[in-house]
Amino acid sequence: MILGVDHIGVAVESLDTALRFWQGSLGLTPAHAEAVAAQGVRTVLLPANGVRIELLEPTGPDTPVGKFLARRGPGLHHVCLLVDDLDAALRFLTASGLRLIDALPRSGVEGSRIAFLHPAAGEGVLVELKETVRR
Ligand code: CO
């Protein structure tokens, strides 16, 4: 079911400040920047040998990432795993009694189909599932 790790999400107060570390100090190059209005977040993706770092800056305090920052401060936010069939994965996980945030797929960055599992299901780790692009 799981094909690999797509990206690691990092909650940041400021993309500009975070890029000083990820780009300026570590030398990663931003490959994609996108605002996801529905999630209240601005993102920058930095590839690192197949896995990407996804920086997440909230557009306000009343957004999922804004609340995360207020509660826990900046840091690791989620791990995104690739699946080939998101609908089948969600059906399987629902049937096995796992807690989900998204019972149905929604749209993520780059027009992808994604869904979040509940962090309680992952022992405190928020897991995002992302469907590979169908050709
Ligand atoms: Co993500």
PDB file of N, CA and C in Angstrom, residues 58-118:
ATOM      1  N   PRO A  58       1.490  29.348   8.437  1.00  0.00           N
ATOM      2  CA  PRO A  58       0.049  29.622   8.473  1.00  0.00           C
ATOM      3  C   PRO A  58      -0.262  31.048   8.031  1.00  0.00           C
ATOM      4  N   THR A  59      -1.466  31.226   7.467  1.00  0.00           N
ATOM      5  CA  THR A  59      -1.892  32.570   7.078  1.00  0.00           C
ATOM      6  C   THR A  59      -2.551  33.300   8.242  1.00  0.00           C
ATOM      7  N   GLY A  60      -2.792  32.593   9.332  1.00  0.00           N
ATOM      8  CA  GLY A  60      -3.390  33.222  10.505  1.00  0.00           C
ATOM      9  C   GLY A  60      -3.451  32.237  11.655  1.00  0.00           C
ATOM     10  N   PRO A  61      -3.802  32.729  12.863  1.00  0.00           N
ATOM     11  CA  PRO A  61      -3.812  31.865  14.050  1.00  0.00           C
ATOM     12  C   PRO A  61      -4.944  30.834  14.045  1.00  0.00           C
ATOM     13  N   ASP A  62      -6.031  31.102  13.308  1.00  0.00           N
ATOM     14  CA  ASP A  62      -7.180  30.188  13.323  1.00  0.00           C
ATOM     15  C   ASP A  62      -7.127  29.173  12.196  1.00  0.00           C
ATOM     16  N   THR A  63      -5.940  28.717  11.879  1.00  0.00           N
ATOM     17  CA  THR A  63      -5.754  27.692  10.849  1.00  0.00           C
ATOM     18  C   THR A  63      -5.137  26.467  11.527  1.00  0.00           C
ATOM     19  N   PRO A  64      -5.203  25.304  10.887  1.00  0.00           N
ATOM     20  CA  PRO A  64      -4.615  24.114  11.541  1.00  0.00           C
ATOM     21  C   PRO A  64      -3.151  24.310  11.929  1.00  0.00           C
ATOM     22  N   VAL A  65      -2.346  24.872  11.028  1.00  0.00           N
ATOM     23  CA  VAL A  65      -0.922  25.052  11.354  1.00  0.00           C
ATOM     24  C   VAL A  65      -0.744  26.196  12.365  1.00  0.00           C
ATOM     25  N   GLY A  66      -1.586  27.228  12.278  1.00  0.00           N
ATOM     26  CA  GLY A  66      -1.527  28.309  13.255  1.00  0.00           C
ATOM     27  C   GLY A  66      -1.798  27.805  14.664  1.00  0.00           C
ATOM     28  N   LYS A  67      -2.781  26.914  14.791  1.00  0.00           N
ATOM     29  CA  LYS A  67      -3.094  26.344  16.107  1.00  0.00           C
ATOM     30  C   LYS A  67      -1.971  25.424  16.579  1.00  0.00           C
ATOM     31  N   PHE A  68      -1.390  24.688  15.629  1.00  0.00           N
ATOM     32  CA  PHE A  68      -0.252  23.814  15.971  1.00  0.00           C
ATOM     33  C   PHE A  68       0.896  24.638  16.537  1.00  0.00           C
ATOM     34  N   LEU A  69       1.200  25.764  15.886  1.00  0.00           N
ATOM     35  CA  LEU A  69       2.301  26.622  16.344  1.00  0.00           C
ATOM     36  C   LEU A  69       2.014  27.175  17.737  1.00  0.00           C
ATOM     37  N   ALA A  70       0.769  27.582  17.968  1.00  0.00           N
ATOM     38  CA  ALA A  70       0.415  28.153  19.270  1.00  0.00           C
ATOM     39  C   ALA A  70       0.553  27.107  20.371  1.00  0.00           C
ATOM     40  N   ARG A  71       0.221  25.857  20.045  1.00  0.00           N
ATOM     41  CA  ARG A  71       0.222  24.775  21.027  1.00  0.00           C
ATOM     42  C   ARG A  71       1.621  24.218  21.265  1.00  0.00           C
ATOM     43  N   ARG A  72       2.363  24.026  20.173  1.00  0.00           N
ATOM     44  CA  ARG A  72       3.614  23.257  20.281  1.00  0.00           C
ATOM     45  C   ARG A  72       4.846  23.981  19.778  1.00  0.00           C
ATOM     46  N   GLY A  73       4.640  25.147  19.151  1.00  0.00           N
ATOM     47  CA  GLY A  73       5.788  25.861  18.602  1.00  0.00           C
ATOM     48  C   GLY A  73       6.203  25.261  17.282  1.00  0.00           C
ATOM     49  N   PRO A  74       7.169  25.887  16.598  1.00  0.00           N
ATOM     50  CA  PRO A  74       7.605  25.388  15.298  1.00  0.00           C
ATOM     51  C   PRO A  74       8.305  24.038  15.438  1.00  0.00           C
ATOM     52  N   GLY A  75       8.251  23.259  14.357  1.00  0.00           N
ATOM     53  CA  GLY A  75       8.919  21.962  14.369  1.00  0.00           C
ATOM     54  C   GLY A  75       8.261  20.977  13.438  1.00  0.00           C
ATOM     55  N   LEU A  76       8.621  19.698  13.593  1.00  0.00           N
ATOM     56  CA  LEU A  76       8.070  18.646  12.736  1.00  0.00           C
ATOM     57  C   LEU A  76       6.555  18.617  12.851  1.00  0.00           C
ATOM     58  N   HIS A  77       5.860  18.577  11.724  1.00  0.00           N
ATOM     59  CA  HIS A  77       4.405  18.623  11.726  1.00  0.00           C
ATOM     60  C   HIS A  77       3.779  17.326  11.236  1.00  0.00           C
ATOM     61  N   HIS A  78       4.234  16.821  10.086  1.00  0.00           N
ATOM     62  CA  HIS A  78       3.672  15.559   9.590  1.00  0.00           C
ATOM     63  C   HIS A  78       4.635  14.852   8.644  1.00  0.00           C
ATOM     64  N   VAL A  79       4.347  13.568   8.420  1.00  0.00           N
ATOM     65  CA  VAL A  79       5.071  12.767   7.431  1.00  0.00           C
ATOM     66  C   VAL A  79       4.074  12.399   6.347  1.00  0.00           C
ATOM     67  N   CYS A  80       4.450  12.585   5.093  1.00  0.00           N
ATOM     68  CA  CYS A  80       3.545  12.262   3.989  1.00  0.00           C
ATOM     69  C   CYS A  80       4.040  11.020   3.265  1.00  0.00           C
ATOM     70  N   LEU A  81       3.175  10.002   3.242  1.00  0.00           N
ATOM     71  CA  LEU A  81       3.492   8.734   2.582  1.00  0.00           C
ATOM     72  C   LEU A  81       2.709   8.633   1.276  1.00  0.00           C
ATOM     73  N   LEU A  82       3.349   8.069   0.273  1.00  0.00           N
ATOM     74  CA  LEU A  82       2.726   7.895  -1.035  1.00  0.00           C
ATOM     75  C   LEU A  82       1.949   6.588  -1.097  1.00  0.00           C
ATOM     76  N   VAL A  83       0.753   6.661  -1.650  1.00  0.00           N
ATOM     77  CA  VAL A  83      -0.031   5.449  -1.917  1.00  0.00           C
ATOM     78  C   VAL A  83      -0.473   5.468  -3.377  1.00  0.00           C
ATOM     79  N   ASP A  84      -0.744   4.292  -3.938  1.00  0.00           N
ATOM     80  CA  ASP A  84      -1.144   4.266  -5.352  1.00  0.00           C
ATOM     81  C   ASP A  84      -2.642   4.464  -5.513  1.00  0.00           C
ATOM     82  N   ASP A  85      -3.434   4.104  -4.481  1.00  0.00           N
ATOM     83  CA  ASP A  85      -4.892   4.228  -4.578  1.00  0.00           C
ATOM     84  C   ASP A  85      -5.404   4.752  -3.236  1.00  0.00           C
ATOM     85  N   LEU A  86      -5.629   6.062  -3.169  1.00  0.00           N
ATOM     86  CA  LEU A  86      -6.011   6.688  -1.898  1.00  0.00           C
ATOM     87  C   LEU A  86      -7.398   6.238  -1.439  1.00  0.00           C
ATOM     88  N   ASP A  87      -8.332   6.101  -2.366  1.00  0.00           N
ATOM     89  CA  ASP A  87      -9.684   5.662  -1.976  1.00  0.00           C
ATOM     90  C   ASP A  87      -9.635   4.277  -1.329  1.00  0.00           C
ATOM     91  N   ALA A  88      -8.895   3.380  -1.938  1.00  0.00           N
ATOM     92  CA  ALA A  88      -8.775   2.022  -1.391  1.00  0.00           C
ATOM     93  C   ALA A  88      -8.079   2.053  -0.035  1.00  0.00           C
ATOM     94  N   ALA A  89      -7.052   2.899   0.093  1.00  0.00           N
ATOM     95  CA  ALA A  89      -6.330   2.985   1.367  1.00  0.00           C
ATOM     96  C   ALA A  89      -7.257   3.482   2.468  1.00  0.00           C
ATOM     97  N   LEU A  90      -8.070   4.503   2.173  1.00  0.00           N
ATOM     98  CA  LEU A  90      -8.970   5.056   3.192  1.00  0.00           C
ATOM     99  C   LEU A  90     -10.068   4.055   3.551  1.00  0.00           C
ATOM    100  N   ARG A  91     -10.551   3.324   2.558  1.00  0.00           N
ATOM    101  CA  ARG A  91     -11.550   2.276   2.847  1.00  0.00           C
ATOM    102  C   ARG A  91     -10.954   1.224   3.779  1.00  0.00           C
ATOM    103  N   PHE A  92      -9.735   0.804   3.454  1.00  0.00           N
ATOM    104  CA  PHE A  92      -9.067  -0.227   4.259  1.00  0.00           C
ATOM    105  C   PHE A  92      -8.839   0.266   5.694  1.00  0.00           C
ATOM    106  N   LEU A  93      -8.338   1.499   5.834  1.00  0.00           N
ATOM    107  CA  LEU A  93      -8.017   2.016   7.169  1.00  0.00           C
ATOM    108  C   LEU A  93      -9.279   2.261   7.976  1.00  0.00           C
ATOM    109  N   THR A  94     -10.346   2.752   7.326  1.00  0.00           N
ATOM    110  CA  THR A  94     -11.623   2.951   8.011  1.00  0.00           C
ATOM    111  C   THR A  94     -12.166   1.610   8.506  1.00  0.00           C
ATOM    112  N   ALA A  95     -12.090   0.606   7.633  1.00  0.00           N
ATOM    113  CA  ALA A  95     -12.603  -0.728   7.994  1.00  0.00           C
ATOM    114  C   ALA A  95     -11.809  -1.328   9.148  1.00  0.00           C
ATOM    115  N   SER A  96     -10.520  -0.958   9.251  1.00  0.00           N
ATOM    116  CA  SER A  96      -9.716  -1.517  10.339  1.00  0.00           C
ATOM    117  C   SER A  96      -9.835  -0.689  11.617  1.00  0.00           C
ATOM    118  N   GLY A  97     -10.722   0.328  11.602  1.00  0.00           N
ATOM    119  CA  GLY A  97     -11.032   1.069  12.819  1.00  0.00           C
ATOM    120  C   GLY A  97     -10.079   2.196  13.152  1.00  0.00           C
ATOM    121  N   LEU A  98      -9.230   2.561  12.206  1.00  0.00           N
ATOM    122  CA  LEU A  98      -8.264   3.634  12.457  1.00  0.00           C
ATOM    123  C   LEU A  98      -8.960   4.995  12.461  1.00  0.00           C
ATOM    124  N   ARG A  99      -8.492   5.895  13.330  1.00  0.00           N
ATOM    125  CA  ARG A  99      -9.060   7.255  13.351  1.00  0.00           C
ATOM    126  C   ARG A  99      -8.476   8.070  12.222  1.00  0.00           C
ATOM    127  N   LEU A 100      -9.344   8.734  11.465  1.00  0.00           N
ATOM    128  CA  LEU A 100      -8.917   9.569  10.349  1.00  0.00           C
ATOM    129  C   LEU A 100      -9.366  10.995  10.585  1.00  0.00           C
ATOM    130  N   ILE A 101      -8.590  11.958  10.108  1.00  0.00           N
ATOM    131  CA  ILE A 101      -9.065  13.344  10.048  1.00  0.00           C
ATOM    132  C   ILE A 101      -9.921  13.507   8.799  1.00  0.00           C
ATOM    133  N   ASP A 102      -9.442  12.942   7.701  1.00  0.00           N
ATOM    134  CA  ASP A 102     -10.172  13.017   6.424  1.00  0.00           C
ATOM    135  C   ASP A 102     -10.649  11.632   6.014  1.00  0.00           C
ATOM    136  N   ALA A 103     -11.956  11.416   6.126  1.00  0.00           N
ATOM    137  CA  ALA A 103     -12.506  10.137   5.672  1.00  0.00           C
ATOM    138  C   ALA A 103     -12.543  10.084   4.147  1.00  0.00           C
ATOM    139  N   LEU A 104     -12.555  11.273   3.535  1.00  0.00           N
ATOM    140  CA  LEU A 104     -12.568  11.361   2.068  1.00  0.00           C
ATOM    141  C   LEU A 104     -11.372  12.196   1.620  1.00  0.00           C
ATOM    142  N   PRO A 105     -10.849  11.895   0.426  1.00  0.00           N
ATOM    143  CA  PRO A 105      -9.704  12.656  -0.078  1.00  0.00           C
ATOM    144  C   PRO A 105     -10.041  14.127  -0.268  1.00  0.00           C
ATOM    145  N   ARG A 106      -9.038  14.992  -0.075  1.00  0.00           N
ATOM    146  CA  ARG A 106      -9.183  16.401  -0.431  1.00  0.00           C
ATOM    147  C   ARG A 106      -7.963  16.820  -1.227  1.00  0.00           C
ATOM    148  N   SER A 107      -7.973  18.073  -1.702  1.00  0.00           N
ATOM    149  CA  SER A 107      -6.852  18.462  -2.562  1.00  0.00           C
ATOM    150  C   SER A 107      -5.744  19.100  -1.750  1.00  0.00           C
ATOM    151  N   GLY A 108      -4.522  18.703  -2.077  1.00  0.00           N
ATOM    152  CA  GLY A 108      -3.329  19.240  -1.431  1.00  0.00           C
ATOM    153  C   GLY A 108      -2.527  20.049  -2.427  1.00  0.00           C
ATOM    154  N   VAL A 109      -1.253  20.239  -2.140  1.00  0.00           N
ATOM    155  CA  VAL A 109      -0.411  21.029  -3.041  1.00  0.00           C
ATOM    156  C   VAL A 109      -0.241  20.292  -4.360  1.00  0.00           C
ATOM    157  N   GLU A 110       0.045  21.041  -5.401  1.00  0.00           N
ATOM    158  CA  GLU A 110       0.289  20.519  -6.746  1.00  0.00           C
ATOM    159  C   GLU A 110      -0.892  19.712  -7.277  1.00  0.00           C
ATOM    160  N   GLY A 111      -2.120  20.050  -6.814  1.00  0.00           N
ATOM    161  CA  GLY A 111      -3.311  19.366  -7.313  1.00  0.00           C
ATOM    162  C   GLY A 111      -3.414  17.907  -6.904  1.00  0.00           C
ATOM    163  N   SER A 112      -2.669  17.531  -5.891  1.00  0.00           N
ATOM    164  CA  SER A 112      -2.665  16.128  -5.476  1.00  0.00           C
ATOM    165  C   SER A 112      -3.919  15.800  -4.669  1.00  0.00           C
ATOM    166  N   ARG A 113      -4.213  14.508  -4.544  1.00  0.00           N
ATOM    167  CA  ARG A 113      -5.283  14.036  -3.668  1.00  0.00           C
ATOM    168  C   ARG A 113      -4.628  13.510  -2.403  1.00  0.00           C
ATOM    169  N   ILE A 114      -5.069  14.080  -1.260  1.00  0.00           N
ATOM    170  CA  ILE A 114      -4.441  13.730   0.010  1.00  0.00           C
ATOM    171  C   ILE A 114      -5.503  13.453   1.073  1.00  0.00           C
ATOM    172  N   ALA A 115      -5.089  12.858   2.169  1.00  0.00           N
ATOM    173  CA  ALA A 115      -5.930  12.700   3.355  1.00  0.00           C
ATOM    174  C   ALA A 115      -5.022  12.568   4.566  1.00  0.00           C
ATOM    175  N   PHE A 116      -5.473  13.131   5.676  1.00  0.00           N
ATOM    176  CA  PHE A 116      -4.707  13.027   6.917  1.00  0.00           C
ATOM    177  C   PHE A 116      -5.331  11.981   7.833  1.00  0.00           C
ATOM    178  N   LEU A 117      -4.480  11.152   8.425  1.00  0.00           N
ATOM    179  CA  LEU A 117      -4.914  10.252   9.486  1.00  0.00           C
ATOM    180  C   LEU A 117      -4.894  11.041  10.787  1.00  0.00           C
ATOM    181  N   HIS A 118      -5.564  10.550  11.803  1.00  0.00           N
ATOM    182  CA  HIS A 118      -5.549  11.245  13.091  1.00  0.00           C
ATOM    183  C   HIS A 118      -4.226  10.977  13.804  1.00  0.00           C
TER     184      HIS A 118
END
